[in-house]
Coordinates of C-alpha atoms in Angstrom, one line a residue:
M1 CA 201.6 112.1 17.8
H2 CA 200.9 110.4 14.4
K3 CA 199.4 113.7 12.9
S4 CA 202.4 115.7 14.2
L5 CA 204.9 113.3 12.7
S6 CA 203.1 113.2 9.3
F7 CA 203.2 117.1 9.2
T8 CA 206.8 117.2 10.1
T9 CA 207.7 114.6 7.5
A10 CA 205.8 116.3 4.8
L11 CA 207.3 119.6 5.7
S12 CA 210.7 118.2 5.5
C13 CA 210.1 116.6 2.1
V14 CA 208.8 119.9 0.7
L15 CA 211.9 121.7 1.9
L16 CA 214.1 119.0 0.4
A17 CA 212.1 119.2 -2.8
L18 CA 212.8 123.0 -3.0
A19 CA 216.5 122.1 -2.9
G20 CA 216.0 119.4 -5.5
G21 CA 216.6 116.5 -3.2
C22 CA 213.3 114.8 -2.6
S23 CA 210.2 113.7 -4.4
L24 CA 206.8 114.6 -3.1
S25 CA 204.3 111.9 -1.9
D26 CA 201.2 111.0 -3.9
S27 CA 199.0 113.2 -1.8
S28 CA 201.2 116.2 -2.6
A29 CA 201.0 115.4 -6.3
K30 CA 197.2 115.7 -6.3
K31 CA 197.5 119.5 -5.5
S32 CA 196.3 121.8 -8.3
P33 CA 198.9 123.2 -10.8
S34 CA 198.7 126.8 -9.2
Q35 CA 199.5 125.3 -5.8
Q36 CA 202.5 123.3 -7.2
N37 CA 203.8 126.4 -8.8
V38 CA 203.7 128.2 -5.4
V39 CA 205.4 125.4 -3.7
N40 CA 208.1 124.9 -6.3
A41 CA 208.7 128.7 -6.9
V42 CA 212.3 129.5 -5.9
A43 CA 213.2 133.3 -5.5
P44 CA 216.1 134.2 -7.8
I45 CA 219.3 134.6 -5.9
P46 CA 220.5 138.2 -6.2
K47 CA 223.9 138.6 -7.7
P48 CA 226.5 139.7 -5.3
E49 CA 227.6 143.4 -5.7
L50 CA 230.8 143.8 -7.5
P51 CA 233.7 145.1 -5.4
L52 CA 234.5 148.8 -5.8
I53 CA 238.1 148.0 -6.4
F54 CA 240.3 145.1 -7.4
P55 CA 243.9 144.1 -6.4
P56 CA 246.4 145.7 -8.7
D57 CA 247.7 142.5 -10.2
N58 CA 246.3 140.1 -12.9
S59 CA 245.2 142.8 -15.4
N60 CA 244.1 141.7 -18.9
P61 CA 247.3 141.2 -21.0
A62 CA 246.0 142.6 -24.2
T63 CA 244.4 145.7 -22.7
N64 CA 247.3 146.4 -20.4
A65 CA 249.7 146.3 -23.4
K66 CA 247.6 148.9 -25.1
A67 CA 247.7 151.0 -22.0
L68 CA 251.5 150.8 -21.8
Q69 CA 251.9 151.5 -25.4
Y70 CA 249.7 154.7 -24.9
V71 CA 252.0 155.7 -21.9
K72 CA 255.1 155.3 -24.1
S73 CA 253.6 157.4 -26.9
L74 CA 253.5 160.4 -24.5
A75 CA 257.2 160.6 -24.3
P76 CA 257.5 163.4 -27.0
Y77 CA 255.1 165.6 -24.9
G78 CA 257.6 166.1 -22.0
S79 CA 257.1 163.5 -19.4
A80 CA 258.5 160.1 -18.2
Q81 CA 256.4 157.0 -18.0
Q82 CA 256.3 157.2 -14.1
S83 CA 254.5 160.5 -14.5
H84 CA 251.3 158.8 -15.6
G85 CA 248.8 156.5 -14.2
I86 CA 246.1 154.3 -15.7
W87 CA 243.5 152.1 -14.2
M88 CA 240.7 150.3 -16.1
Q89 CA 238.2 147.7 -14.9
S90 CA 235.0 146.1 -16.2
G91 CA 232.7 143.7 -14.4
E92 CA 234.9 141.6 -12.3
Q93 CA 238.0 142.1 -14.3
L94 CA 240.9 144.4 -14.0
L95 CA 241.8 145.4 -17.6
A96 CA 244.8 147.6 -17.2
N97 CA 247.0 149.1 -14.5
H98 CA 250.0 151.4 -14.8
Q99 CA 250.8 152.9 -11.4
G100 CA 247.2 152.6 -10.7
T101 CA 247.7 152.7 -6.9
T102 CA 250.2 155.7 -6.8
P103 CA 248.7 159.0 -6.0
I104 CA 249.1 161.6 -8.8
T105 CA 248.3 165.3 -9.1
A106 CA 244.6 165.2 -9.4
A107 CA 243.5 168.7 -10.5
S108 CA 239.7 168.7 -10.8
I109 CA 239.4 164.9 -10.3
S110 CA 239.4 166.2 -6.8
K111 CA 235.7 167.2 -7.4
V112 CA 234.9 163.5 -7.7
A113 CA 235.9 163.2 -4.0
T114 CA 233.9 166.3 -3.2
T115 CA 230.8 164.9 -5.0
L116 CA 231.0 161.7 -3.1
A117 CA 231.5 163.3 0.3
A118 CA 228.7 165.6 -0.3
L119 CA 226.4 163.0 -1.4
K120 CA 227.3 160.8 1.5
T121 CA 226.8 163.6 4.0
F122 CA 223.7 165.2 2.8
G123 CA 221.9 163.0 0.3
A124 CA 221.0 163.7 -3.3
E125 CA 217.8 165.6 -2.5
H126 CA 219.3 168.0 0.1
V127 CA 218.6 171.7 -0.4
F128 CA 220.5 174.6 1.1
V129 CA 218.2 177.1 2.6
T130 CA 218.5 180.9 2.4
Q131 CA 216.2 182.7 4.8
V132 CA 215.1 186.3 4.5
G133 CA 213.5 188.2 7.4
T134 CA 213.3 191.5 9.2
P135 CA 213.0 192.9 12.7
G136 CA 210.7 195.6 11.4
I137 CA 207.2 195.8 9.9
I138 CA 205.6 196.2 6.5
E139 CA 203.2 199.2 6.1
D140 CA 201.8 200.4 2.7
G141 CA 204.5 198.6 0.8
I142 CA 207.4 199.9 2.9
L143 CA 209.5 197.6 5.0
K144 CA 210.2 199.8 8.0
G145 CA 213.5 198.2 9.3
D146 CA 216.3 196.0 8.0
L147 CA 216.2 193.3 5.5
V148 CA 218.2 190.3 6.8
I149 CA 219.6 187.6 4.6
Q150 CA 220.5 184.5 6.5
G151 CA 222.8 182.4 4.4
G152 CA 222.6 178.6 4.3
E153 CA 225.8 177.8 2.2
D154 CA 224.0 177.6 -1.1
P155 CA 226.8 177.4 -3.6
F156 CA 224.7 178.4 -6.7
F157 CA 222.8 181.5 -5.5
V158 CA 223.4 183.5 -8.7
W159 CA 221.6 186.4 -10.6
E160 CA 218.7 184.3 -11.4
E161 CA 218.1 183.3 -7.9
A162 CA 218.3 186.9 -6.6
I163 CA 215.8 188.0 -9.3
A164 CA 213.4 185.4 -8.1
L165 CA 213.9 186.5 -4.4
G166 CA 213.2 190.2 -5.5
N167 CA 210.0 189.1 -7.3
T168 CA 208.9 187.1 -4.3
L169 CA 209.3 190.2 -2.0
K170 CA 207.4 192.2 -4.7
K171 CA 204.5 189.7 -4.4
M172 CA 204.4 190.5 -0.7
G173 CA 203.8 194.2 -1.7
I174 CA 207.3 195.3 -0.6
K175 CA 208.6 198.3 -2.8
E176 CA 210.9 200.0 -0.4
I177 CA 213.1 199.1 2.6
T178 CA 214.0 202.0 5.0
G179 CA 216.8 200.1 6.9
D180 CA 220.0 198.2 5.9
L181 CA 220.6 195.1 4.0
I182 CA 222.2 192.7 6.5
I183 CA 224.1 189.7 5.3
A184 CA 224.4 187.1 8.0
D185 CA 225.9 183.6 8.3
K186 CA 227.2 181.9 5.2
F187 CA 225.5 183.7 2.4
Y188 CA 227.3 183.3 -1.0
M189 CA 226.3 184.9 -4.3
N190 CA 227.8 184.5 -7.8
F191 CA 230.4 182.2 -6.3
S192 CA 231.7 185.0 -4.0
R193 CA 231.8 184.6 -0.2
N194 CA 232.8 188.1 0.7
P195 CA 229.9 189.7 2.6
S196 CA 230.3 193.2 1.3
T197 CA 230.5 191.9 -2.3
V198 CA 227.6 189.6 -2.1
G199 CA 225.5 192.2 -0.3
N200 CA 226.1 194.9 -3.0
L201 CA 225.4 192.2 -5.8
L202 CA 222.1 191.2 -4.1
K203 CA 221.2 195.0 -3.6
M204 CA 221.6 195.6 -7.2
A205 CA 219.7 192.5 -8.3
L206 CA 216.7 193.5 -6.2
N207 CA 216.3 196.8 -8.0
S208 CA 216.1 196.5 -11.8
Q209 CA 216.7 200.3 -12.1
T210 CA 220.3 199.6 -11.1
W211 CA 221.0 196.5 -13.1
N212 CA 224.3 196.2 -15.2
R213 CA 224.7 194.2 -18.4
Q214 CA 225.3 191.0 -16.5
V215 CA 222.0 191.1 -14.6
V216 CA 220.1 192.2 -17.8
N217 CA 221.6 189.1 -19.7
A218 CA 220.7 186.8 -16.7
H219 CA 217.1 188.0 -16.8
K220 CA 217.0 187.3 -20.6
S221 CA 217.8 183.6 -19.8
L222 CA 214.6 183.4 -17.7
P223 CA 211.1 182.7 -19.2
P224 CA 209.9 185.8 -21.2
E225 CA 207.2 186.6 -18.7
T226 CA 209.4 186.9 -15.7
P227 CA 209.0 190.4 -14.0
K228 CA 211.8 192.7 -13.1
P229 CA 211.9 193.5 -9.4
Q230 CA 212.2 197.0 -8.2
I231 CA 212.9 197.2 -4.5
V232 CA 214.7 200.3 -3.2
I233 CA 217.0 199.7 -0.2
N234 CA 217.7 203.1 1.4
G235 CA 220.4 201.8 3.9
K236 CA 223.8 200.3 3.5
V237 CA 225.0 196.7 3.2
K238 CA 226.2 195.4 6.6
A239 CA 227.7 192.0 7.6
L240 CA 227.0 190.1 10.8
A241 CA 228.4 186.8 11.9
T242 CA 224.9 185.5 12.8
A243 CA 221.4 186.8 12.1
P244 CA 219.6 188.8 14.9
A245 CA 217.4 186.9 17.2
N246 CA 214.4 189.1 16.8
I247 CA 213.7 188.7 13.1
Q248 CA 210.5 187.5 11.7
L249 CA 210.9 185.1 8.6
L250 CA 209.4 186.5 5.5
V251 CA 210.8 184.3 2.7
R252 CA 212.6 181.0 2.3
H253 CA 214.7 180.3 -0.8
N254 CA 215.5 176.6 -1.4
S255 CA 218.5 175.8 -3.6
Y256 CA 218.5 173.3 -6.4
P257 CA 218.7 169.7 -4.9
L258 CA 222.3 168.7 -4.2
A259 CA 222.5 166.2 -7.3
E260 CA 221.6 169.0 -9.6
L261 CA 224.1 171.4 -7.9
L262 CA 226.8 168.7 -8.4
K263 CA 225.8 168.2 -12.0
K264 CA 226.3 172.0 -12.6
M265 CA 229.6 172.0 -10.7
N266 CA 231.0 169.0 -12.7
N267 CA 229.8 170.0 -16.1
F268 CA 231.7 173.3 -15.9
S269 CA 234.3 172.2 -13.3
N270 CA 233.3 175.2 -11.0
N271 CA 236.1 175.6 -8.6
A272 CA 234.2 178.0 -6.2
M273 CA 231.2 175.6 -5.9
A274 CA 233.5 172.7 -5.2
D275 CA 235.3 174.5 -2.4
M276 CA 232.0 175.7 -0.9
L277 CA 230.6 172.2 -0.9
A278 CA 233.8 170.8 0.5
D279 CA 233.7 173.3 3.4
S280 CA 230.1 172.5 4.0
V281 CA 231.0 168.8 4.6
G282 CA 233.8 169.9 7.0
G283 CA 236.8 170.7 4.9
A284 CA 239.1 169.0 2.5
P285 CA 240.6 166.6 5.0
M286 CA 237.1 165.4 5.9
V287 CA 236.3 165.0 2.2
A288 CA 239.2 162.9 1.7
Q289 CA 238.4 160.8 4.8
I290 CA 234.8 160.2 3.8
A291 CA 235.7 159.5 0.2
A292 CA 238.4 156.9 1.1
T293 CA 236.1 155.2 3.6
T294 CA 233.2 155.1 1.3
A295 CA 235.2 154.0 -1.7
E296 CA 237.0 151.4 0.3
V297 CA 240.4 152.5 -0.7
P298 CA 243.5 153.1 1.5
Q299 CA 243.5 156.6 3.0
N300 CA 246.9 157.3 1.5
E301 CA 245.5 157.1 -2.0
I302 CA 243.4 160.3 -1.5
Y303 CA 245.1 163.5 -0.3
L304 CA 243.3 166.8 -0.5
I305 CA 244.0 170.4 0.7
N306 CA 240.9 171.7 -1.1
G307 CA 237.7 170.4 -2.7
S308 CA 238.3 171.9 -6.2
G309 CA 241.7 170.7 -7.2
L310 CA 243.0 174.1 -7.9
T311 CA 246.4 173.1 -6.7
Y312 CA 249.2 170.7 -7.5
E313 CA 249.1 169.3 -4.0
N314 CA 245.9 167.4 -4.2
K315 CA 246.8 163.8 -5.1
I316 CA 244.6 160.8 -6.0
S317 CA 245.5 157.4 -7.4
P318 CA 243.8 156.3 -10.6
R319 CA 242.4 153.3 -8.6
A320 CA 240.8 155.5 -6.0
A321 CA 239.4 157.8 -8.6
I322 CA 237.5 154.9 -10.1
A323 CA 236.5 153.5 -6.7
M324 CA 234.9 156.9 -5.8
F325 CA 233.0 156.9 -9.1
R326 CA 231.7 153.4 -8.3
A327 CA 230.8 154.4 -4.8
I328 CA 228.8 157.4 -6.2
E329 CA 227.1 154.9 -8.6
K330 CA 226.2 152.6 -5.6
H331 CA 224.9 155.5 -3.5
L332 CA 222.8 157.0 -6.4
K333 CA 221.3 153.6 -7.4
Q334 CA 219.1 153.7 -4.3
Q335 CA 217.4 156.8 -5.5
N336 CA 216.9 155.5 -9.1
M337 CA 219.8 157.7 -10.3
T338 CA 223.1 157.0 -12.0
V339 CA 226.5 158.7 -12.3
A340 CA 225.1 160.4 -15.4
D341 CA 222.9 162.5 -12.9
V342 CA 226.0 164.2 -11.4
F343 CA 228.7 164.0 -14.0
T344 CA 229.0 165.0 -17.8
V345 CA 227.5 162.8 -20.4
I346 CA 229.5 163.2 -23.6
G347 CA 227.3 164.2 -26.5
E348 CA 224.4 165.3 -24.3
D349 CA 225.5 167.8 -21.8
E350 CA 226.8 171.4 -22.2
G351 CA 230.0 172.1 -20.4
I352 CA 233.9 172.4 -20.7
L353 CA 234.1 168.9 -22.3
K354 CA 231.9 169.6 -25.3
P355 CA 234.8 170.4 -27.6
R356 CA 236.7 167.3 -26.8
G357 CA 236.7 164.1 -28.9
I358 CA 235.8 161.7 -26.1
P359 CA 233.5 158.8 -27.3
K360 CA 229.8 159.5 -27.1
F361 CA 227.8 158.3 -24.0
A362 CA 230.9 158.3 -21.8
V363 CA 230.2 159.7 -18.4
V364 CA 233.3 161.5 -17.2
K365 CA 235.0 164.1 -15.1
S366 CA 238.2 165.9 -16.3
G367 CA 240.9 167.6 -14.5
S368 CA 243.4 170.1 -15.8
L369 CA 246.3 172.3 -14.6
D370 CA 249.0 173.9 -16.6
T371 CA 251.0 170.6 -17.0
T372 CA 248.4 168.2 -15.8
S373 CA 245.4 166.5 -17.5
A374 CA 243.3 163.7 -16.1
L375 CA 240.1 162.0 -17.3
V376 CA 238.0 159.6 -15.2
G377 CA 234.8 157.9 -15.7
A378 CA 232.8 155.2 -17.4
I379 CA 232.5 154.4 -21.1
P380 CA 229.9 151.9 -22.7
T381 CA 231.2 149.2 -25.2
Q382 CA 229.6 146.2 -26.8
K383 CA 232.3 143.5 -25.9
Q384 CA 233.5 144.8 -22.5
G385 CA 230.3 146.3 -21.3
T386 CA 230.8 149.4 -19.2
V387 CA 234.5 150.1 -18.8
W388 CA 235.5 152.3 -15.8
F389 CA 238.7 154.1 -16.6
A390 CA 241.1 156.6 -15.1
I391 CA 243.8 158.3 -17.2
M392 CA 246.1 160.7 -15.3
N393 CA 248.9 162.5 -16.9
F394 CA 251.4 164.8 -15.2
S395 CA 254.2 167.1 -16.1
G396 CA 253.9 167.7 -19.9
D397 CA 252.0 169.3 -22.7
L398 CA 248.4 169.8 -21.5
V399 CA 246.9 170.2 -25.0
Q400 CA 248.7 167.0 -26.2
F401 CA 247.7 165.1 -23.0
R402 CA 243.9 165.8 -23.8
K403 CA 244.3 164.9 -27.5
Q404 CA 246.0 161.7 -26.8
Q405 CA 243.5 160.7 -24.1
D406 CA 240.7 161.1 -26.7
I407 CA 242.5 159.2 -29.3
F408 CA 243.3 156.3 -26.9
L409 CA 239.8 156.0 -25.7
T410 CA 238.4 156.2 -29.3
S411 CA 240.7 153.3 -30.3
L412 CA 239.6 151.2 -27.4
V413 CA 235.9 151.7 -28.3
K414 CA 236.7 150.9 -31.9
D415 CA 238.1 147.5 -30.8
W416 CA 235.4 146.8 -28.2
G417 CA 232.4 148.1 -30.2
A418 CA 230.5 151.4 -29.8
V419 CA 226.9 151.4 -28.6
S420 CA 224.0 153.2 -30.3
V421 CA 222.2 153.9 -27.1
A422 CA 223.5 154.6 -23.5
P423 CA 223.0 151.7 -21.2
A424 CA 220.7 152.1 -18.2
E425 CA 223.6 152.4 -15.8
L426 CA 225.0 155.4 -17.7
A427 CA 221.7 157.1 -18.5
A428 CA 220.5 160.1 -16.5
N429 CA 217.1 159.9 -14.8
P430 CA 214.7 162.2 -17.0
G431 CA 212.7 163.0 -14.0
R432 CA 215.5 165.1 -12.6
K433 CA 214.9 167.9 -15.2
D434 CA 212.1 169.2 -13.0
K435 CA 214.3 169.6 -10.0
I436 CA 215.0 173.3 -9.6
S437 CA 215.3 176.0 -7.0
N438 CA 212.3 177.7 -5.5
T439 CA 211.5 180.7 -3.4
E440 CA 208.4 180.6 -1.1
I441 CA 206.6 183.3 1.1
V442 CA 206.6 182.1 4.7
V443 CA 204.3 184.9 6.1
T444 CA 201.7 187.3 4.5
Q445 CA 202.1 191.0 4.6
Q446 CA 199.2 191.2 7.1
S447 CA 201.0 188.9 9.6
A448 CA 204.2 190.9 9.2
V449 CA 202.2 194.1 9.9
S450 CA 200.6 192.6 12.9
R451 CA 203.9 192.3 14.7

């Protein structure tokens, strides 16, 4: 009983010591320094995650005044103050709010919702697989039968991918196909979904003797040693809802990982890619639902009828736009990635925003229609740290809206101090540069012949 009591007493004292409320006994003091360090070590308490959104009140008076002055300055360009929305936050502070919770025509800010929903549904490393097979056999370089393309919703199967596919079939020894080119399931090419169109584009790409100027230019963008495929398809292009059951798989084409697809989509604001990805998630209403839930905003702050924003009917509140950006940041952090891996980094990335005067190192997504301009993202500063902002202008002069956005942000960065290097949270993962598409042979010519 005495030994048990002593152990219990000592243990209690140690626990209290860790909490700063008890002194160790003399026997404990005789322990070695290394032992004492182990006992006294206290794991740092992790900082709680910042909320994705804040209540719309209690904004910073000085910053909010600047935002309101910016809104008033837009009057000469054809719109009333209620046509604009602004939301800015940094750390635990709401900096500015002008109609921040009111949904406004979003244009391509809709792609932020599509980005979030796609990442949440599939994950950053997901690839879309296009399978190529045949019900026939290969003999002496001739595929006797049809060539079947089974689509997998790859939104970026373009000329370069088709050339790679042709060269892979060429490696298998295939020079000629006696049957038809069958397009099955959801195969897209060059941002078109029409089976007849994509089938004829692919047929052209597989045979360099039929290339037009577009394919020639695409080939020039590839490494200099890239061969030119020359596969003759004797039959016609045909479409099927699903691939035949009796085909043998020959080749598998894996798309770029989803994160890289999203980066391409957002850099150039590609509407076709956005709508394809939205449909792969389940459609625009599903995108809106996933985005609102993940971003922790009321559902009525995100309304979408497509995934691209090529409509005046898509509406998103500035607060929701920032919450979605933050939710994407939170999701990507688990894969050692940042928002810079899926959105445009000003001063570093090619794309539609290159001509703009947005401050360097900002990570942003823009949205434009004839009378609408929006800009959403994050901008690094010395005094305020990373500032998350959404500026959404509606019903006025598009060109002036863009210009005034750039001037406003530049003035804020001047006040808060520009940074010389992008902070880690706004820097892309350099390891992602090696993430590309690939085409692989599934069976050898011998096994195909043996069927």
